[in-house]
Tab-separated table of C-alpha atoms in Angstrom:
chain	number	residue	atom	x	y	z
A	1	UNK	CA	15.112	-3.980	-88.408
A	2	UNK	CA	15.251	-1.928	-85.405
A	3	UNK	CA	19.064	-0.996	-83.802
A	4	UNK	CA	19.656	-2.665	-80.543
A	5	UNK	CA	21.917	-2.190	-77.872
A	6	UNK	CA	25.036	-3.904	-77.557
A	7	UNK	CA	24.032	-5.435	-73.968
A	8	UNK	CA	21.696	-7.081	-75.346
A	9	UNK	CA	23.777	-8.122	-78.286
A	10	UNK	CA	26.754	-9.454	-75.925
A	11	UNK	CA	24.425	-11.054	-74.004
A	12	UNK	CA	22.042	-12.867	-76.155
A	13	UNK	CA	25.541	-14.531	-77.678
A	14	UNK	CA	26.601	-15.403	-74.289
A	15	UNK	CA	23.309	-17.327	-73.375
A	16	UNK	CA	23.387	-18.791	-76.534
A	17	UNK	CA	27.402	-20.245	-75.537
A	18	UNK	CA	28.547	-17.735	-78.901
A	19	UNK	CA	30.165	-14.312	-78.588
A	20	UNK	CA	29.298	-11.026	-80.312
A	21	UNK	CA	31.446	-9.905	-82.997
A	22	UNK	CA	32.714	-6.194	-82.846
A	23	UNK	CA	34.250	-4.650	-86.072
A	24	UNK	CA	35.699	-1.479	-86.319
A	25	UNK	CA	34.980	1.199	-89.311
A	26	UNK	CA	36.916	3.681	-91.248
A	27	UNK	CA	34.517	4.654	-93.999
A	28	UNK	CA	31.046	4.136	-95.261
A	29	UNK	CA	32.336	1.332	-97.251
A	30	UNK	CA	33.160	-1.082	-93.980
A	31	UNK	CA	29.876	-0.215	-92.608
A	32	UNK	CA	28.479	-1.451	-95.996
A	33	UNK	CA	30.777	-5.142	-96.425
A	34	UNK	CA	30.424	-5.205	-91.977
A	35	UNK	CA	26.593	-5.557	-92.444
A	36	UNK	CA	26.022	-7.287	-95.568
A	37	UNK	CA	28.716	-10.024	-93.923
A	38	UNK	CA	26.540	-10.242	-91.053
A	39	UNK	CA	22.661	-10.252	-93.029
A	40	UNK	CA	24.823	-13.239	-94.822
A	41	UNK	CA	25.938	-14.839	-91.557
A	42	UNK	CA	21.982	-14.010	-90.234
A	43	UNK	CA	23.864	-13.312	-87.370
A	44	UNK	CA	23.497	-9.545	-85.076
A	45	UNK	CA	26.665	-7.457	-85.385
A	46	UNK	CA	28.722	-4.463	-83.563
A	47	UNK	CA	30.089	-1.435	-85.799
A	48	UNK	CA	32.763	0.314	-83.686
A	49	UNK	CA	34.016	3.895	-84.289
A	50	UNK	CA	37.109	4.698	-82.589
A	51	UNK	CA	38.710	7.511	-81.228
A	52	UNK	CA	41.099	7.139	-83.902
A	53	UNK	CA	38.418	7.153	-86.476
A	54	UNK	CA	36.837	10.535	-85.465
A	55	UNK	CA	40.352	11.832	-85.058
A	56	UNK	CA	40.792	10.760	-89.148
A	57	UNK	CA	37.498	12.291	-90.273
A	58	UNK	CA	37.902	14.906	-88.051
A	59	UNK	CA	34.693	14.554	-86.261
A	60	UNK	CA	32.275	12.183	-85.054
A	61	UNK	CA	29.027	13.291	-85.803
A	62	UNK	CA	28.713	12.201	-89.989
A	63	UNK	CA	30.035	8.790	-89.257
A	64	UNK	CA	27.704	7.896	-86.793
A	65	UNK	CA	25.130	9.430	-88.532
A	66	UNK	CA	26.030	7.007	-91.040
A	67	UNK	CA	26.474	3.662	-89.522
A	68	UNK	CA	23.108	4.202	-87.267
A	69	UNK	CA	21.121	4.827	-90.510
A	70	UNK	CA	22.618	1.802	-92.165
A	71	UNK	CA	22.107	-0.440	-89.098
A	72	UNK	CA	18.131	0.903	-88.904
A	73	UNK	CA	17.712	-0.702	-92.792
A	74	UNK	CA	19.650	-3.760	-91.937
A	75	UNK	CA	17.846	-6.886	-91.793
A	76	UNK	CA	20.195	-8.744	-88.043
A	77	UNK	CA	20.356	-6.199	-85.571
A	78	UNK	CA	22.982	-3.646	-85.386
A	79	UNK	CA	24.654	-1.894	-82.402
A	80	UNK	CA	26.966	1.358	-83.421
A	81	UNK	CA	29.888	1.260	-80.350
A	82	UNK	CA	32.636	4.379	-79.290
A	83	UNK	CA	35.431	2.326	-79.730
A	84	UNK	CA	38.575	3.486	-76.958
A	85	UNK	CA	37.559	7.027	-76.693
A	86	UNK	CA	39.851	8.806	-74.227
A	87	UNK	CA	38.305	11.907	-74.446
A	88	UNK	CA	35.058	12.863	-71.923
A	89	UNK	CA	33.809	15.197	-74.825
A	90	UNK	CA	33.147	12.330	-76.993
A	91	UNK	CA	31.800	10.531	-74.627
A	92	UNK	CA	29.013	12.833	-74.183
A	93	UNK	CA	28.871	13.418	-78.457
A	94	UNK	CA	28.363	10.077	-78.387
A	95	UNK	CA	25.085	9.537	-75.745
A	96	UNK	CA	23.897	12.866	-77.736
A	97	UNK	CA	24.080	11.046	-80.663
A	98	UNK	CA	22.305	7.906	-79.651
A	99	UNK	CA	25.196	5.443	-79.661
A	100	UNK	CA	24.776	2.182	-78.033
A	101	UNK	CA	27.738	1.575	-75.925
A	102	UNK	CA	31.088	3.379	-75.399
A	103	UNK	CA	34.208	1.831	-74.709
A	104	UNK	CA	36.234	4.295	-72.309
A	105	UNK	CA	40.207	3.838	-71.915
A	106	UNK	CA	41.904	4.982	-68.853
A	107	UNK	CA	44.322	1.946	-68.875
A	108	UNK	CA	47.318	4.424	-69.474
A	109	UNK	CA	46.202	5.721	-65.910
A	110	UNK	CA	47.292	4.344	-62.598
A	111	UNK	CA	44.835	2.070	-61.005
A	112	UNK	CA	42.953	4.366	-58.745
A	113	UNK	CA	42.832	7.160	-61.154
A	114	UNK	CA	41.728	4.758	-64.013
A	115	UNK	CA	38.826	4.021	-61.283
A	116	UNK	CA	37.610	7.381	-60.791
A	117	UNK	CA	37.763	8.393	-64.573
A	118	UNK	CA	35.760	5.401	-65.938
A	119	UNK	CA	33.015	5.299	-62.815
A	120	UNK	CA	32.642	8.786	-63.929
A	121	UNK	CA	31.835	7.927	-67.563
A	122	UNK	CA	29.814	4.791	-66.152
A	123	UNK	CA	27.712	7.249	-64.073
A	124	UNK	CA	27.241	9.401	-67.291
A	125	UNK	CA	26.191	6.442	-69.720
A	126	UNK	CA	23.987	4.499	-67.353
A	127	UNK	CA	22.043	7.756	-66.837
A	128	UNK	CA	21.387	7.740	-70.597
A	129	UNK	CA	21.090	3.509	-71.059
A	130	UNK	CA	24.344	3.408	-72.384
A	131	UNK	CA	26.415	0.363	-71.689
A	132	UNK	CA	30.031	0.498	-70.585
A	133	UNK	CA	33.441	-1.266	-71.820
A	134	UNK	CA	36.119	-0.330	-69.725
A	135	UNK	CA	40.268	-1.414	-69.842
A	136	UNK	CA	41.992	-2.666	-66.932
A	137	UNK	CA	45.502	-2.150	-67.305
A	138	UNK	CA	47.302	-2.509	-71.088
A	139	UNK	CA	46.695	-3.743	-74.629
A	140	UNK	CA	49.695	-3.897	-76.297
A	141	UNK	CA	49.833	-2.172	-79.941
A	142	UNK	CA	48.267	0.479	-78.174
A	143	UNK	CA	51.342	1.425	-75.801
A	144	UNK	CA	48.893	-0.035	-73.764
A	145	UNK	CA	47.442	-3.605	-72.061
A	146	UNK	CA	47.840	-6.538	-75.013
A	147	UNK	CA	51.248	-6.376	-75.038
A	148	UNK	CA	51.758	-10.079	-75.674
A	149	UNK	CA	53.454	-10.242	-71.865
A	150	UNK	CA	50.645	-8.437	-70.389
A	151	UNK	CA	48.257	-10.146	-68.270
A	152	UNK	CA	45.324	-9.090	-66.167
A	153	UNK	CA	45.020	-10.180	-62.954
A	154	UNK	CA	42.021	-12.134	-61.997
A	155	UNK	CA	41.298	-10.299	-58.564
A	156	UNK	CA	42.409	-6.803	-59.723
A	157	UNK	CA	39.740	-7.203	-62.786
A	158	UNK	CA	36.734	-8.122	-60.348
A	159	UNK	CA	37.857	-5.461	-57.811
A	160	UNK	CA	37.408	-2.741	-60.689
A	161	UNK	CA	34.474	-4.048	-61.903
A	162	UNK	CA	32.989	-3.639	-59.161
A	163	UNK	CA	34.653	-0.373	-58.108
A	164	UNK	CA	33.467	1.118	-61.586
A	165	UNK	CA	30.218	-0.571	-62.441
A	166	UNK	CA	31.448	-1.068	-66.004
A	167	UNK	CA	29.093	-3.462	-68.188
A	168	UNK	CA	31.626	-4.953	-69.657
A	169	UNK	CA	35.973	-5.621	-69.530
A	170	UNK	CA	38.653	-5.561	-71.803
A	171	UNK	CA	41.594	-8.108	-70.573
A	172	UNK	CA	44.946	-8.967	-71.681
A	173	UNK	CA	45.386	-12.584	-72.373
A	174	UNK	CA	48.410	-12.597	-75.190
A	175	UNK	CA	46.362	-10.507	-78.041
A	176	UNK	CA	47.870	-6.947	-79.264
A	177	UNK	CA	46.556	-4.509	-81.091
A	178	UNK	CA	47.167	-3.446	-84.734
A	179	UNK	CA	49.113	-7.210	-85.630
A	180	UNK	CA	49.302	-8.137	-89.171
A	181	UNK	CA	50.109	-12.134	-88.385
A	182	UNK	CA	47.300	-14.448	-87.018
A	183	UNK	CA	49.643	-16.371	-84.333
A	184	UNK	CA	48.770	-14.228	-81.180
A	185	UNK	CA	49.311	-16.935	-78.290
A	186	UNK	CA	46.339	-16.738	-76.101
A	187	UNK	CA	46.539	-17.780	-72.114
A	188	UNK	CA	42.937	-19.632	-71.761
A	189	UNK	CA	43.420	-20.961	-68.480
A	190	UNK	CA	43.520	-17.549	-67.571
A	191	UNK	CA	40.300	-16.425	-69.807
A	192	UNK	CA	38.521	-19.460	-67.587
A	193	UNK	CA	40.188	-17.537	-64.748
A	194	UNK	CA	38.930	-14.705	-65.180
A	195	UNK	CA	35.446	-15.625	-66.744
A	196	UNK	CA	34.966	-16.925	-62.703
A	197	UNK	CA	36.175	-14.065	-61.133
A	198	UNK	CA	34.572	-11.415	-63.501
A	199	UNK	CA	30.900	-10.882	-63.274
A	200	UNK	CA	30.831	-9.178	-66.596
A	201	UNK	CA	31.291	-10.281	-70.261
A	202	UNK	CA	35.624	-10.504	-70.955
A	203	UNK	CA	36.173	-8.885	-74.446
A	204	UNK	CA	39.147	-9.674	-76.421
A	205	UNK	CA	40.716	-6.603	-77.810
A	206	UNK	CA	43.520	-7.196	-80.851
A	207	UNK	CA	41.607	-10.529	-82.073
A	208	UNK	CA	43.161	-9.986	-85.560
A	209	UNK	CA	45.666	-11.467	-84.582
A	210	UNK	CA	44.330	-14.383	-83.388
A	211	UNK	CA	43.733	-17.819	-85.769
A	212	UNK	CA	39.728	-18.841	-86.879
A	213	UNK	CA	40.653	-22.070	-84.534
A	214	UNK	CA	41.871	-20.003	-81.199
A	215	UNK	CA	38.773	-17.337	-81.129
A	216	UNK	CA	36.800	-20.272	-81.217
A	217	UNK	CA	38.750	-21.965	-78.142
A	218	UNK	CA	38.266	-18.543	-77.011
A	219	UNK	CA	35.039	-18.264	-76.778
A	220	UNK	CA	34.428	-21.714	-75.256
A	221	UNK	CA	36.816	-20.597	-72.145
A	222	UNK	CA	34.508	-17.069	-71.662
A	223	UNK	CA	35.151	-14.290	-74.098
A	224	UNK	CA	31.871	-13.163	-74.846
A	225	UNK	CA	32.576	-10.031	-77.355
A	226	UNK	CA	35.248	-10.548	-79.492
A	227	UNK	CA	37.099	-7.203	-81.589
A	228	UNK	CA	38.567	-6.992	-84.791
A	229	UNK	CA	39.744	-4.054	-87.184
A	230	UNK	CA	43.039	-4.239	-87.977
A	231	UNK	CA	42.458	-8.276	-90.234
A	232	UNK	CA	39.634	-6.187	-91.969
A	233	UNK	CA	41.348	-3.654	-92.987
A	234	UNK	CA	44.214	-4.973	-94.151
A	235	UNK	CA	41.776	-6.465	-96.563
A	236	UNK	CA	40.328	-3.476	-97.531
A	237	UNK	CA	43.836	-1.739	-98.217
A	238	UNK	CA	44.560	-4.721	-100.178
């Protein structure tokens, strides 16, 4: 079955009232059990490489290689995703490489800066059909903007959105990054929030730590791409 972009992945689960489901990789081996889940789920899938990930292997290049060949013999369709990549470098490794969609993170920047730095990326992918995930302030486990505290503001989010252009947002509604517990306490008044004020799909970063029963009450309030890598691998390691 042919790849497909992770637009149209995100949004084919959106019109269908469902999210897309976004799991990181480490090795061949999660890009194996990440798309035989999904051929048994007949459902379309997201592999995500992170920053992290290249850093590891110590480049990008076999990876991706990798997960794009195993995502053309699937049988759903597969989108391959630069998962919080920091570095402009990779950005452009990645659009040379044919990913789908890159998630840039400038959230450790101040507001305007993180502005400038992702509508430059945004500039760079759209000229190659590459969608955009950008962060808008902190995710905690990451130093970051899901810190459990952290919130994004409903009006700050649409004013980047459109400053930027992004395709897509990360928020911070209670999730953090890297938790080994499912009993992250999610705020979905303010997902509903700021599924009005945002004009693009809200993706929940840190869902590992989130319970089967609150991504689905997640969903129904307006995530529409929902990430997970730490549950898996804990798994794997196990």
């Amino acid at each position: 079955m042919p790849l497909t972009g992770t637009g149209h992945t995100v949004a084919a689960a959106a019109s269908a009232g469902h999210a897309a489901a976004a799991f990181n990789i480490i090795q061949l081996e999660h890009v194996e059990a990440i798309i035989s889940g999904a051929e048994a789920a007949k459902a379309p899938v997201i592999v995500q490489i992170s920053e992290n990930a290249v850093r590891y292997h110590g480049a990008l290049t076999p990876l991706a290689r990798a997960a794009l060949a195993a995502g053309q013999a699937a049988h759903v369709p597969v989108s391959v995703h630069l998962d919080h990549v920091t570095d402009l470098s990779l950005v452009r490794e990645a659009l040379e490489l044919g990913l789908h969609s890159v998630m840039f993170d400038a959230s450790t920047l101040d507001y305007a800066d993180n502005v400038e730095a992702t509508a430059e990326v945004v500039r760079l992918c759209h000229a190659a059909d590459v969608w955009v995930e950008a962060e808008l302030g902190e995710v905690g486990g990451k130093d970051g903007v899901h810190a459990p505290g952290a919130r994004t503001d409903p009006g700050e989010a649409a004013a980047f959105v459109a400053a930027t252009g992004v395709d897509a947002l990360a928020v911070a509604v209670g999730t953090s990054h890297a938790m080994l517990t499912r009993n992250a306490e999610l705020d979905y008044e303010l997902i509903a929030a700021l599924r009005t004020a945002v004009p693009v799909p809200l993706v929940l970063h840190g869902s590992s730590g989130v319970s089967d029963a609150d991504l689905l009450e997640a969903v129904r309030h307006g995530m529409t791409k929902i990430n997970i890598s730490t549950h898996l691998n804990n798994a794997f390691t196990t």
